[in-house]
Coordinates of N, CA and C in Angstrom, one line a residue:
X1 N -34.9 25.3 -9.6 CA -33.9 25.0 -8.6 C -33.3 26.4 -8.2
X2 N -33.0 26.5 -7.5 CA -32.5 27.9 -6.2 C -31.5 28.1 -6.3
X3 N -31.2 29.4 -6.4 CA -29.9 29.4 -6.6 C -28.6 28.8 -5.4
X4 N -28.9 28.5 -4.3 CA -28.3 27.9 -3.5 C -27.6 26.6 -3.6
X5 N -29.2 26.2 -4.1 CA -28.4 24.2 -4.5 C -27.7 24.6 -5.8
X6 N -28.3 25.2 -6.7 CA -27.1 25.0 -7.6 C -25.4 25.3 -7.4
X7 N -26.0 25.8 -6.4 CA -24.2 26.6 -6.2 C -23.3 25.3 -5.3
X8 N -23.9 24.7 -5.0 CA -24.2 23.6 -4.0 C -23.5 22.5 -4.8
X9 N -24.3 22.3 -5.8 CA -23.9 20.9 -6.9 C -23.1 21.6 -7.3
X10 N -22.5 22.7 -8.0 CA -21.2 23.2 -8.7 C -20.1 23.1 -7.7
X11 N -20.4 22.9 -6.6 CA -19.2 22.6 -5.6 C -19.0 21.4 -5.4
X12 N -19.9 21.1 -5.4 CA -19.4 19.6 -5.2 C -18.9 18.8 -6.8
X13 N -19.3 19.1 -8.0 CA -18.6 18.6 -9.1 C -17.1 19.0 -9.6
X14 N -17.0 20.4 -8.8 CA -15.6 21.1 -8.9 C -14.9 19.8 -8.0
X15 N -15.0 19.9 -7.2 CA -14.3 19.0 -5.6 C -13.8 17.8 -6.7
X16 N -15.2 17.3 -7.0 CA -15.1 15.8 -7.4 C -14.1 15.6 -8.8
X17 N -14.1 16.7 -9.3 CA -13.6 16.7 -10.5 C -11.9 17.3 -10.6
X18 N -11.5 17.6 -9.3 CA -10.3 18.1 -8.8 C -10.2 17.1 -8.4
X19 N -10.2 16.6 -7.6 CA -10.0 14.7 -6.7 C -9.6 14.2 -7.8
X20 N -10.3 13.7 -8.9 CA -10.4 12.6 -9.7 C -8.8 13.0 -10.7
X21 N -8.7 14.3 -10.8 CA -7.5 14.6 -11.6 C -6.5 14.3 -10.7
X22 N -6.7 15.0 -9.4 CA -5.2 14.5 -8.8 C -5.0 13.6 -8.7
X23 N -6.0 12.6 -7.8 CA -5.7 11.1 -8.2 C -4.8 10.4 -9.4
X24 N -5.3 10.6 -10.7 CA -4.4 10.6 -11.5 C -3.1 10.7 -11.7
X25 N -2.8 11.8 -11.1 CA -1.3 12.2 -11.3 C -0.3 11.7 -10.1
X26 N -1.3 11.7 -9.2 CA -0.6 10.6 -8.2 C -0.6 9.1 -8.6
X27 N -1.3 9.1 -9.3 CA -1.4 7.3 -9.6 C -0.1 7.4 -10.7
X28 N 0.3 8.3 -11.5 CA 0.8 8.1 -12.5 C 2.4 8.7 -12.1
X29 N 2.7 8.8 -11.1 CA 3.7 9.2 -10.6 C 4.7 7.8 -10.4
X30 N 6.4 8.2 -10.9 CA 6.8 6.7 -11.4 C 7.9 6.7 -10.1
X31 N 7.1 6.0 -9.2 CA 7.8 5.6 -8.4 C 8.1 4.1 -8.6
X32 N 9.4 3.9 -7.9 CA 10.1 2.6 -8.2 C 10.4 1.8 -6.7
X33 N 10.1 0.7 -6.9 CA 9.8 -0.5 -6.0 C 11.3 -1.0 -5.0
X34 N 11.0 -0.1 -3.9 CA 12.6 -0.4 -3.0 C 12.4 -1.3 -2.1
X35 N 13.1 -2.9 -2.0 CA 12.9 -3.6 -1.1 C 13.3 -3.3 0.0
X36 N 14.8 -2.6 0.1 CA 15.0 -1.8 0.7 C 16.3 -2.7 1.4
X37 N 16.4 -3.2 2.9 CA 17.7 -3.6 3.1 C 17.6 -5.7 3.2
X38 N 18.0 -6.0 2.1 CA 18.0 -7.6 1.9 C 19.2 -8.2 1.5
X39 N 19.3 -9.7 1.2 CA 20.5 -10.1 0.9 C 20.1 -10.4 -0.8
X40 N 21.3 -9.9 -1.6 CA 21.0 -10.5 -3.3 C 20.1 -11.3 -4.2
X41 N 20.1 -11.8 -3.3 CA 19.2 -13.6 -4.0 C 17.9 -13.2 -3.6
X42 N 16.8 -12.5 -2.9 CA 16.2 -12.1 -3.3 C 15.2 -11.2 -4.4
X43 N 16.5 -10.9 -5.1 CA 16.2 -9.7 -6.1 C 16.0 -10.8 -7.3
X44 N 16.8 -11.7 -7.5 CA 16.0 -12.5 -8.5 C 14.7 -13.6 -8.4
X45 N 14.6 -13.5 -6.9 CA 13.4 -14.7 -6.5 C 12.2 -13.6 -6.7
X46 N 12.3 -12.7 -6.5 CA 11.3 -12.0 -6.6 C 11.0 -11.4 -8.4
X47 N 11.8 -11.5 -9.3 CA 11.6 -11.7 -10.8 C 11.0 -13.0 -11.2
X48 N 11.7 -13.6 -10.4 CA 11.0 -15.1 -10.8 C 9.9 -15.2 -9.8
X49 N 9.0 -15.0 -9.3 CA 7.7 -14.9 -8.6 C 6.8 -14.3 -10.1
X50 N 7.7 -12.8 -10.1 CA 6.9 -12.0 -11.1 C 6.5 -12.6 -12.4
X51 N 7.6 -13.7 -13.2 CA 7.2 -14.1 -14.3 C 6.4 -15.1 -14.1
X52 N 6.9 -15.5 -12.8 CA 5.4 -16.9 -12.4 C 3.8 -16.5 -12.5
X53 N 3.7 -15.3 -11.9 CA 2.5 -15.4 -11.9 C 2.0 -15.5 -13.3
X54 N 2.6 -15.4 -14.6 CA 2.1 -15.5 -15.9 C 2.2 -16.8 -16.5
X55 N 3.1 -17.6 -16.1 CA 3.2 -19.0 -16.7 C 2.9 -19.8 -15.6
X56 N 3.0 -19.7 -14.4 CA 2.6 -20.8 -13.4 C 2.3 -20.4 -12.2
X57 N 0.8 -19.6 -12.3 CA 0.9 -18.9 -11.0 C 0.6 -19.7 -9.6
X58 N 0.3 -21.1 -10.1 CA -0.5 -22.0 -8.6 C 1.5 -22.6 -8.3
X59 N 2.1 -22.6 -8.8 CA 3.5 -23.0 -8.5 C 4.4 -22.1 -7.6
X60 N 3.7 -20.5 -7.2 CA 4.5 -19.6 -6.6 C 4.6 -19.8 -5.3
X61 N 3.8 -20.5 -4.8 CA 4.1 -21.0 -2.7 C 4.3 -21.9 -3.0
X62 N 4.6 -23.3 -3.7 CA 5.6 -24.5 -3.6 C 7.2 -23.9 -4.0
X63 N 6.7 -23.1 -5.1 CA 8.6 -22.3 -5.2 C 9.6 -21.5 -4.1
X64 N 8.5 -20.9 -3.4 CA 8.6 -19.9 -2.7 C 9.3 -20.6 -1.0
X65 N 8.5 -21.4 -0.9 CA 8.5 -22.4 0.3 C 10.0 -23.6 -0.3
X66 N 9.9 -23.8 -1.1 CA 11.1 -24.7 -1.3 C 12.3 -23.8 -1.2
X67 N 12.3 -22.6 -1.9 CA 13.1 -21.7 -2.2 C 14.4 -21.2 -0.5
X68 N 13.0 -20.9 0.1 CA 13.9 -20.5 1.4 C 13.8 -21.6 2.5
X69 N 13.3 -22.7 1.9 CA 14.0 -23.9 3.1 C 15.3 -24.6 2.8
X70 N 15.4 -24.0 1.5 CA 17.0 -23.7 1.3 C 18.3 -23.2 1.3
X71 N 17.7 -22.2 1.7 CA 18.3 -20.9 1.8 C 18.7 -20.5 3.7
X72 N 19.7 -21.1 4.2 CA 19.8 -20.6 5.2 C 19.9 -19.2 6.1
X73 N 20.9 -18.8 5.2 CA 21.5 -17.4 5.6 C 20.0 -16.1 5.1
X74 N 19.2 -16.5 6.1 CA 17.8 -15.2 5.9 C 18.0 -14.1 6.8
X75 N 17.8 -12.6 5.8 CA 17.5 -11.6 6.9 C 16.5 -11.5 7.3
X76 N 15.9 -10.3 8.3 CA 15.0 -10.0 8.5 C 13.3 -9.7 7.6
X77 N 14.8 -9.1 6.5 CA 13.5 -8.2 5.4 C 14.1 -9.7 4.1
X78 N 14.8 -10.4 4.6 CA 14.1 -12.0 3.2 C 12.8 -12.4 3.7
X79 N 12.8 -12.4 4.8 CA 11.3 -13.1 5.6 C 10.1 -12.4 5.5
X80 N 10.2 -10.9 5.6 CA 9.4 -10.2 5.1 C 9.2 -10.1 3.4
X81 N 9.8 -10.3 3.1 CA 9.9 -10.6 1.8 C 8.9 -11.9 1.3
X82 N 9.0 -12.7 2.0 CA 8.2 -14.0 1.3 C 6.9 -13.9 1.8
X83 N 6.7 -13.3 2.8 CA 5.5 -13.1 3.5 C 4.9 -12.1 2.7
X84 N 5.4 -11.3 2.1 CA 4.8 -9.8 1.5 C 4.5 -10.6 0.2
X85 N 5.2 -11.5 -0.9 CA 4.9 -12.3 -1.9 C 3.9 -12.7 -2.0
X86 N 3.5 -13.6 -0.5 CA 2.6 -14.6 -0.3 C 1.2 -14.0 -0.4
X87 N 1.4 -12.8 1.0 CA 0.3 -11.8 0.7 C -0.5 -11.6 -0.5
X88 N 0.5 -10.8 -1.0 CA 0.1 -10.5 -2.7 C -0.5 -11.6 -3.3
X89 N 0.3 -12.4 -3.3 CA -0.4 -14.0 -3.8 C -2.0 -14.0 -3.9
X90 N -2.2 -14.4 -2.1 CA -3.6 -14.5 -1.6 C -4.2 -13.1 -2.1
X91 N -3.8 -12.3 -2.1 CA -5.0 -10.8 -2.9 C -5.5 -11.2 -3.9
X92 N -4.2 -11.5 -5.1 CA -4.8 -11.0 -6.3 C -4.8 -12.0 -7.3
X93 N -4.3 -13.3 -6.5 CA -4.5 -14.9 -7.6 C -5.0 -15.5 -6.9
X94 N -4.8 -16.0 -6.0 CA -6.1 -17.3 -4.9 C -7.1 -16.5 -4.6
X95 N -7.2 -15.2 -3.8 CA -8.2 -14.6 -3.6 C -8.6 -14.9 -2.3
X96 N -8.0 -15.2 -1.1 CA -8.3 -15.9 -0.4 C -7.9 -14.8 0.9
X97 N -9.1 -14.4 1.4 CA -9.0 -13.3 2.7 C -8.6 -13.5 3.9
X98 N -8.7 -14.7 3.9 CA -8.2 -15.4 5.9 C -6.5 -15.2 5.3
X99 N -6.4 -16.2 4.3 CA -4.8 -15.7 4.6 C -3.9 -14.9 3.8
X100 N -4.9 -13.8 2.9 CA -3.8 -12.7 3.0 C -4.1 -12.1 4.3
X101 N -4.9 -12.0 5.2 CA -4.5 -11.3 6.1 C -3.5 -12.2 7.1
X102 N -3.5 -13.2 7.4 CA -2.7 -14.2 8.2 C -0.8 -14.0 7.8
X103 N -0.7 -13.6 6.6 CA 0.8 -13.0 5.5 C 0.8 -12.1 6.3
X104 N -0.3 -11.1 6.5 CA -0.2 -9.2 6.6 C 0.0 -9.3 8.0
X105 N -0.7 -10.2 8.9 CA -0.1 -10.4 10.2 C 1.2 -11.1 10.4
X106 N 1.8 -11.6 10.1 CA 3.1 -12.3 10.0 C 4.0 -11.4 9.4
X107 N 3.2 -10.2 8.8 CA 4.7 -9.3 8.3 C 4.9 -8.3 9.5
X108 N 3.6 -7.8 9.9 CA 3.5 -7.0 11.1 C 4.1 -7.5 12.6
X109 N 4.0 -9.2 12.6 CA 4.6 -9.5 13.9 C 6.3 -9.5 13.9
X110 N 6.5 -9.9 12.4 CA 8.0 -10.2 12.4 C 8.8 -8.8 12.5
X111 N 8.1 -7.8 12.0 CA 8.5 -6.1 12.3 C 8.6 -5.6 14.2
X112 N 8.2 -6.5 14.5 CA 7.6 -5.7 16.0 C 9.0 -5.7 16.7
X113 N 8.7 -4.0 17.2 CA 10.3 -3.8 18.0 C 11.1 -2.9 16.7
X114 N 10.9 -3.5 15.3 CA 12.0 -3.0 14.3 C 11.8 -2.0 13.5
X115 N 10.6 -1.5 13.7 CA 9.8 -0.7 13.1 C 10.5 1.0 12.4
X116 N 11.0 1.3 13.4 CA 12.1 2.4 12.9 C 13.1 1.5 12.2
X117 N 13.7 0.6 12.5 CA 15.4 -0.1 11.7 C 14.4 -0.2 10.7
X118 N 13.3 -0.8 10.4 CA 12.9 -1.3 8.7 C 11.8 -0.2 8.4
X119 N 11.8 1.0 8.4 CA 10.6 2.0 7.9 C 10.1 1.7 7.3
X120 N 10.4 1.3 6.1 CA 9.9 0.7 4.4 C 9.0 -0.3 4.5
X121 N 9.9 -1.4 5.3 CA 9.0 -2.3 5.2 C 7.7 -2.2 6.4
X122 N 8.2 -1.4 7.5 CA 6.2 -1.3 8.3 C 5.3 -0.3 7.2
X123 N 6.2 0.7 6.8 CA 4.8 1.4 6.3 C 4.1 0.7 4.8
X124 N 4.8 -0.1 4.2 CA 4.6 -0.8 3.5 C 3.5 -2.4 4.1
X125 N 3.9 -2.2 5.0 CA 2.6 -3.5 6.0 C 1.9 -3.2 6.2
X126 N 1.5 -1.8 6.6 CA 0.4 -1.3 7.2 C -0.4 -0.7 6.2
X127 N 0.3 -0.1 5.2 CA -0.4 -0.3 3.5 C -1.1 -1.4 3.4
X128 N -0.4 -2.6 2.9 CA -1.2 -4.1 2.5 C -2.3 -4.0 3.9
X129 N -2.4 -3.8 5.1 CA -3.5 -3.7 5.8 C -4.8 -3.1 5.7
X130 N -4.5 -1.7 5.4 CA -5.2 -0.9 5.3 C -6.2 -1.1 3.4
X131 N -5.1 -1.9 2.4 CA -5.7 -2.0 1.2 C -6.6 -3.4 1.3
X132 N -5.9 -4.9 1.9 CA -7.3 -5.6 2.5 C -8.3 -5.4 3.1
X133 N -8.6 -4.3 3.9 CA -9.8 -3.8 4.7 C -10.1 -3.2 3.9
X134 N -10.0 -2.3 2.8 CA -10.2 -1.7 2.1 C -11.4 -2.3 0.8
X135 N -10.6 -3.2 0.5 CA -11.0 -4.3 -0.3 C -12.1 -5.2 -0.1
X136 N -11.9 -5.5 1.4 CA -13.4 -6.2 1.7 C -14.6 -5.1 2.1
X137 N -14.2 -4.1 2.2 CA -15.7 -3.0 2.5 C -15.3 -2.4 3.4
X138 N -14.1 -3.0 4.6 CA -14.2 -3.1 6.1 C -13.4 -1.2 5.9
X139 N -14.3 -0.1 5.2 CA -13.4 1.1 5.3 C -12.8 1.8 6.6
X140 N -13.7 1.5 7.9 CA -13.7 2.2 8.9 C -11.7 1.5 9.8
X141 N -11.9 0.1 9.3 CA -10.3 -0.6 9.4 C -9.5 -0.4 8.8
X142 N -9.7 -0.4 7.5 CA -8.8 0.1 6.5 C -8.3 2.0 6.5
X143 N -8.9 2.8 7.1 CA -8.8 4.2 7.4 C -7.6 4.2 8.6
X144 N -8.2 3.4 9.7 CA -7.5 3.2 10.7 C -6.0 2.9 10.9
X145 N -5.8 1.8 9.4 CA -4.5 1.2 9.4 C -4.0 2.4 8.6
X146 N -4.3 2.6 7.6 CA -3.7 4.1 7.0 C -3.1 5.1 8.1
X147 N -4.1 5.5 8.5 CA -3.9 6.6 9.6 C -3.0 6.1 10.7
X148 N -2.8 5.1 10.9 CA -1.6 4.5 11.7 C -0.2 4.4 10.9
X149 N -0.4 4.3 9.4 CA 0.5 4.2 8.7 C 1.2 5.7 8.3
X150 N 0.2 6.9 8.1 CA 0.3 8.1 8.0 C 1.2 8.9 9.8
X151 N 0.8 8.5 10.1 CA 1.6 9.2 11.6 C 2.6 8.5 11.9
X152 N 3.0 6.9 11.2 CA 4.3 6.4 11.2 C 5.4 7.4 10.4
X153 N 4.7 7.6 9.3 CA 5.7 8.0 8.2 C 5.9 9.7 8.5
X154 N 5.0 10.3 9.3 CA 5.8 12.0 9.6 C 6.8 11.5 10.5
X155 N 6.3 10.6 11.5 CA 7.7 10.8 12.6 C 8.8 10.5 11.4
X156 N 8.8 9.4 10.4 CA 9.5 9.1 9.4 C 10.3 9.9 8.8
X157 N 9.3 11.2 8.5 CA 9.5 12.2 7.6 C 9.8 11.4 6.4
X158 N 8.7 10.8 5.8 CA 8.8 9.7 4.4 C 7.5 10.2 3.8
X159 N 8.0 11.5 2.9 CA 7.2 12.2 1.8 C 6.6 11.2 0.6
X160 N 7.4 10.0 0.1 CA 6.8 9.3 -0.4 C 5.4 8.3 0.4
X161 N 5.7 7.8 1.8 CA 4.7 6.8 1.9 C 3.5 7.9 2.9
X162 N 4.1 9.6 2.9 CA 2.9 10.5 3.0 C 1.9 10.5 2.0
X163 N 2.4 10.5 0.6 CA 1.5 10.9 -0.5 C 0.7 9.8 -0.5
X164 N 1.2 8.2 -0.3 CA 0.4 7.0 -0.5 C -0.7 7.0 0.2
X165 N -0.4 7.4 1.7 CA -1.2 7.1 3.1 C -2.5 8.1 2.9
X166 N -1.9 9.5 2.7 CA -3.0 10.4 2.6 C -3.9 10.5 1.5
X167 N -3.6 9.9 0.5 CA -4.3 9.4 -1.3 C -5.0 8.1 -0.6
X168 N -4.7 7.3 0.0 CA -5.5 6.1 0.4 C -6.7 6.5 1.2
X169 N -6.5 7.4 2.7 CA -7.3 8.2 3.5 C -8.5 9.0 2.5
X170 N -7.9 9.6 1.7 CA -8.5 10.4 0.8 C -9.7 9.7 0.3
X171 N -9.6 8.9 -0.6 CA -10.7 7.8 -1.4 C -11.4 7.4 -0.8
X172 N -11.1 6.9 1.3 CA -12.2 6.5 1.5 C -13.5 7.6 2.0
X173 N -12.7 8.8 2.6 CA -13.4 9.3 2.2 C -14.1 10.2 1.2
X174 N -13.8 10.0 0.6 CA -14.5 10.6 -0.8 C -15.6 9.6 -1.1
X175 N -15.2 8.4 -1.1 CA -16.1 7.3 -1.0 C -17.8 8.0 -0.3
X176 N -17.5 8.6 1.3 CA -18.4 8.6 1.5 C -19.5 10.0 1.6
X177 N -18.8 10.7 0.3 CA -19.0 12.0 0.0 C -18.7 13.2 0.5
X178 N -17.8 12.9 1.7 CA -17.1 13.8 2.3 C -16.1 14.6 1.5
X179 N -16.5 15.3 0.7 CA -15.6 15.9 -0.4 C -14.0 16.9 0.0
X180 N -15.0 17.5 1.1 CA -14.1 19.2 1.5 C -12.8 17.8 2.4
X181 N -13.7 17.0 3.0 CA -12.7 16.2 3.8 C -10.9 15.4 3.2
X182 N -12.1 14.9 2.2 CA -11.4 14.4 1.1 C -9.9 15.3 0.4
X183 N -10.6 16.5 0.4 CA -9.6 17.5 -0.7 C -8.8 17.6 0.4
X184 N -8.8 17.8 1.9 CA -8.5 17.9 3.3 C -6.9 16.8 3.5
X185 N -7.1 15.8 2.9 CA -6.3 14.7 2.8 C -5.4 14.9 1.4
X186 N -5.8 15.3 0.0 CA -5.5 15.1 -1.1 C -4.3 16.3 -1.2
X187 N -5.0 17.5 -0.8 CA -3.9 18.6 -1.4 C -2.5 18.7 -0.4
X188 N -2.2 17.8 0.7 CA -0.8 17.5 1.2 C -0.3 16.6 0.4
X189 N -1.0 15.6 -0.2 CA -0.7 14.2 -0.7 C 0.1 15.1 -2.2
X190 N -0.5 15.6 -2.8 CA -0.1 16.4 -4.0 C 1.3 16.4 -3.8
X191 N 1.8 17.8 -3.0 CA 2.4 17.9 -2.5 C 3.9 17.1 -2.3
X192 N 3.4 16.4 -1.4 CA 4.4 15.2 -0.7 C 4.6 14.2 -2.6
X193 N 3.6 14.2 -2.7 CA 4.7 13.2 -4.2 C 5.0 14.1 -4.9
X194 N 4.9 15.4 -4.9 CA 5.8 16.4 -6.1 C 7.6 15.9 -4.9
X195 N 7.6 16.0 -3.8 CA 8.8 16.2 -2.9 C 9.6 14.4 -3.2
X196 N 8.4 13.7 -3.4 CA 8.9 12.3 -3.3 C 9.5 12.1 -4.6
X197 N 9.2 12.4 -5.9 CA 9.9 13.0 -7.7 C 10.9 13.6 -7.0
X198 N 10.7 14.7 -6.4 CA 12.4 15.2 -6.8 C 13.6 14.8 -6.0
X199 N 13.1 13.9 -5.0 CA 14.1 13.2 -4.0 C 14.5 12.0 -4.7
X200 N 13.9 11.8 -6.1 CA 13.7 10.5 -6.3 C 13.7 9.0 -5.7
X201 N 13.1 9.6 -4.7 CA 13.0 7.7 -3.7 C 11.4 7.4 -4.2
X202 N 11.4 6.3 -3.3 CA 10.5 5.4 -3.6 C 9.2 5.3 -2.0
X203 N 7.7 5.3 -2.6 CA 7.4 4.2 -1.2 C 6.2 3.4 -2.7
X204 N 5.6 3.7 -2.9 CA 4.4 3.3 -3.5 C 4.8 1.6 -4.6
X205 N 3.9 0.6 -3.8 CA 4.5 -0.7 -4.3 C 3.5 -1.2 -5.6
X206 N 4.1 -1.0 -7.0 CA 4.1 -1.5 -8.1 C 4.5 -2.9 -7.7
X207 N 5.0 -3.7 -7.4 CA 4.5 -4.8 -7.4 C 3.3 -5.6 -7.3
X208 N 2.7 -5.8 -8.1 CA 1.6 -6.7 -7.6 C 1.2 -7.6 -8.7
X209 N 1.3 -8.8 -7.5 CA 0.9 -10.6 -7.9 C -0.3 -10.5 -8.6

């Protein structure tokens, strides 16, 4: 083997093996889950979703659904709130693609117009978008929604849902061996979550159904 390719493969297992660490420490960064602006009574519906999914997870959309046809007085971000649940729901216990994206569209339409008033919650929609396309293969959609999500959050100036956006962008391409590209995306992301620790805020959603 030539000295070329070898120099070749040592770059690329350096790359890959720098990726794989940062990743890490971005994954392991303890960011905390901000709903951000809601009325009280959701902060326990959403405990009680969480314990549901371990004792009664097929009972969380009859709870959920009974819950706020009770509940008159809804904000903006309660409604995104049940729709963001539901989502989660459909990802990661039903499994059911048509309507977690049908949730992910219903969080996105109810944002439209409010997109600056509720920051949190679009870049956090366009997350859940870009991680369903993600999920079903569809990378070239799922990059797209990132990168929509990524240029929301500079006008934002939101160092935490930078590090998410450009760590998500990152994987897919790394995915498709675009390495230099990859590191391209990764070493801002670094970065932006060392800034998002010491601000101590929040974007990266530990919630999940």
């Amino acid at each position: 083997m030539n000295t070329n390719r070898l120099t070749a493969r040592f770059s690329i297992y350096t790359k890959t093996w720098f990726f794989l660490l940062a990743v890490c420490f971005l994954a392991s960064c303890n960011h905390q889950e901000n709903w951000a602006i809601h009325t009280g009574w959701t902060d326990s519906l959403i405990e009680k979703v969480e314990s549901m999914k371990q004792t009664a997870p097929a009972a969380i959309i009859p709870y959920l659904d009974s819950t706020y046809a009770h509940t008159p007085d809804r904000s903006i971000t309660d409604v995104w709130i049940k729709y963001k649940l539901k989502a989660n729901y459909y990802s990661y216990i039903a499994r059911d693609k048509q309507l977690r994206h049908q949730y992910i569209d219903s969080m996105e339409t109810l944002l439209k117009g409010k997109e600056t008033r509720l920051p949190y919650q679009y870049a956090q929609t366009l997350n859940e978008k870009g991680r369903a396309y993600t999920d079903e293969n569809k990378f070239s959609q799922g990059f797209e929604a990132y990168y929509d999500g990524l240029q929301f959050s500079l006008r934002q100036k939101d160092s935490c849902a930078l590090a998410d956006f450009n760590t998500s962008m990152a994987m897919i391409v790394f995915a498709r061996e675009e390495y230099d590209k990859a590191i391209s995306y990764l070493l801002p992301a670094y970065a932006q979550a060392l800034q998002c620790s010491a601000k101590n805020s929040s974007f990266n959603n530990t919630f999940l159904l």
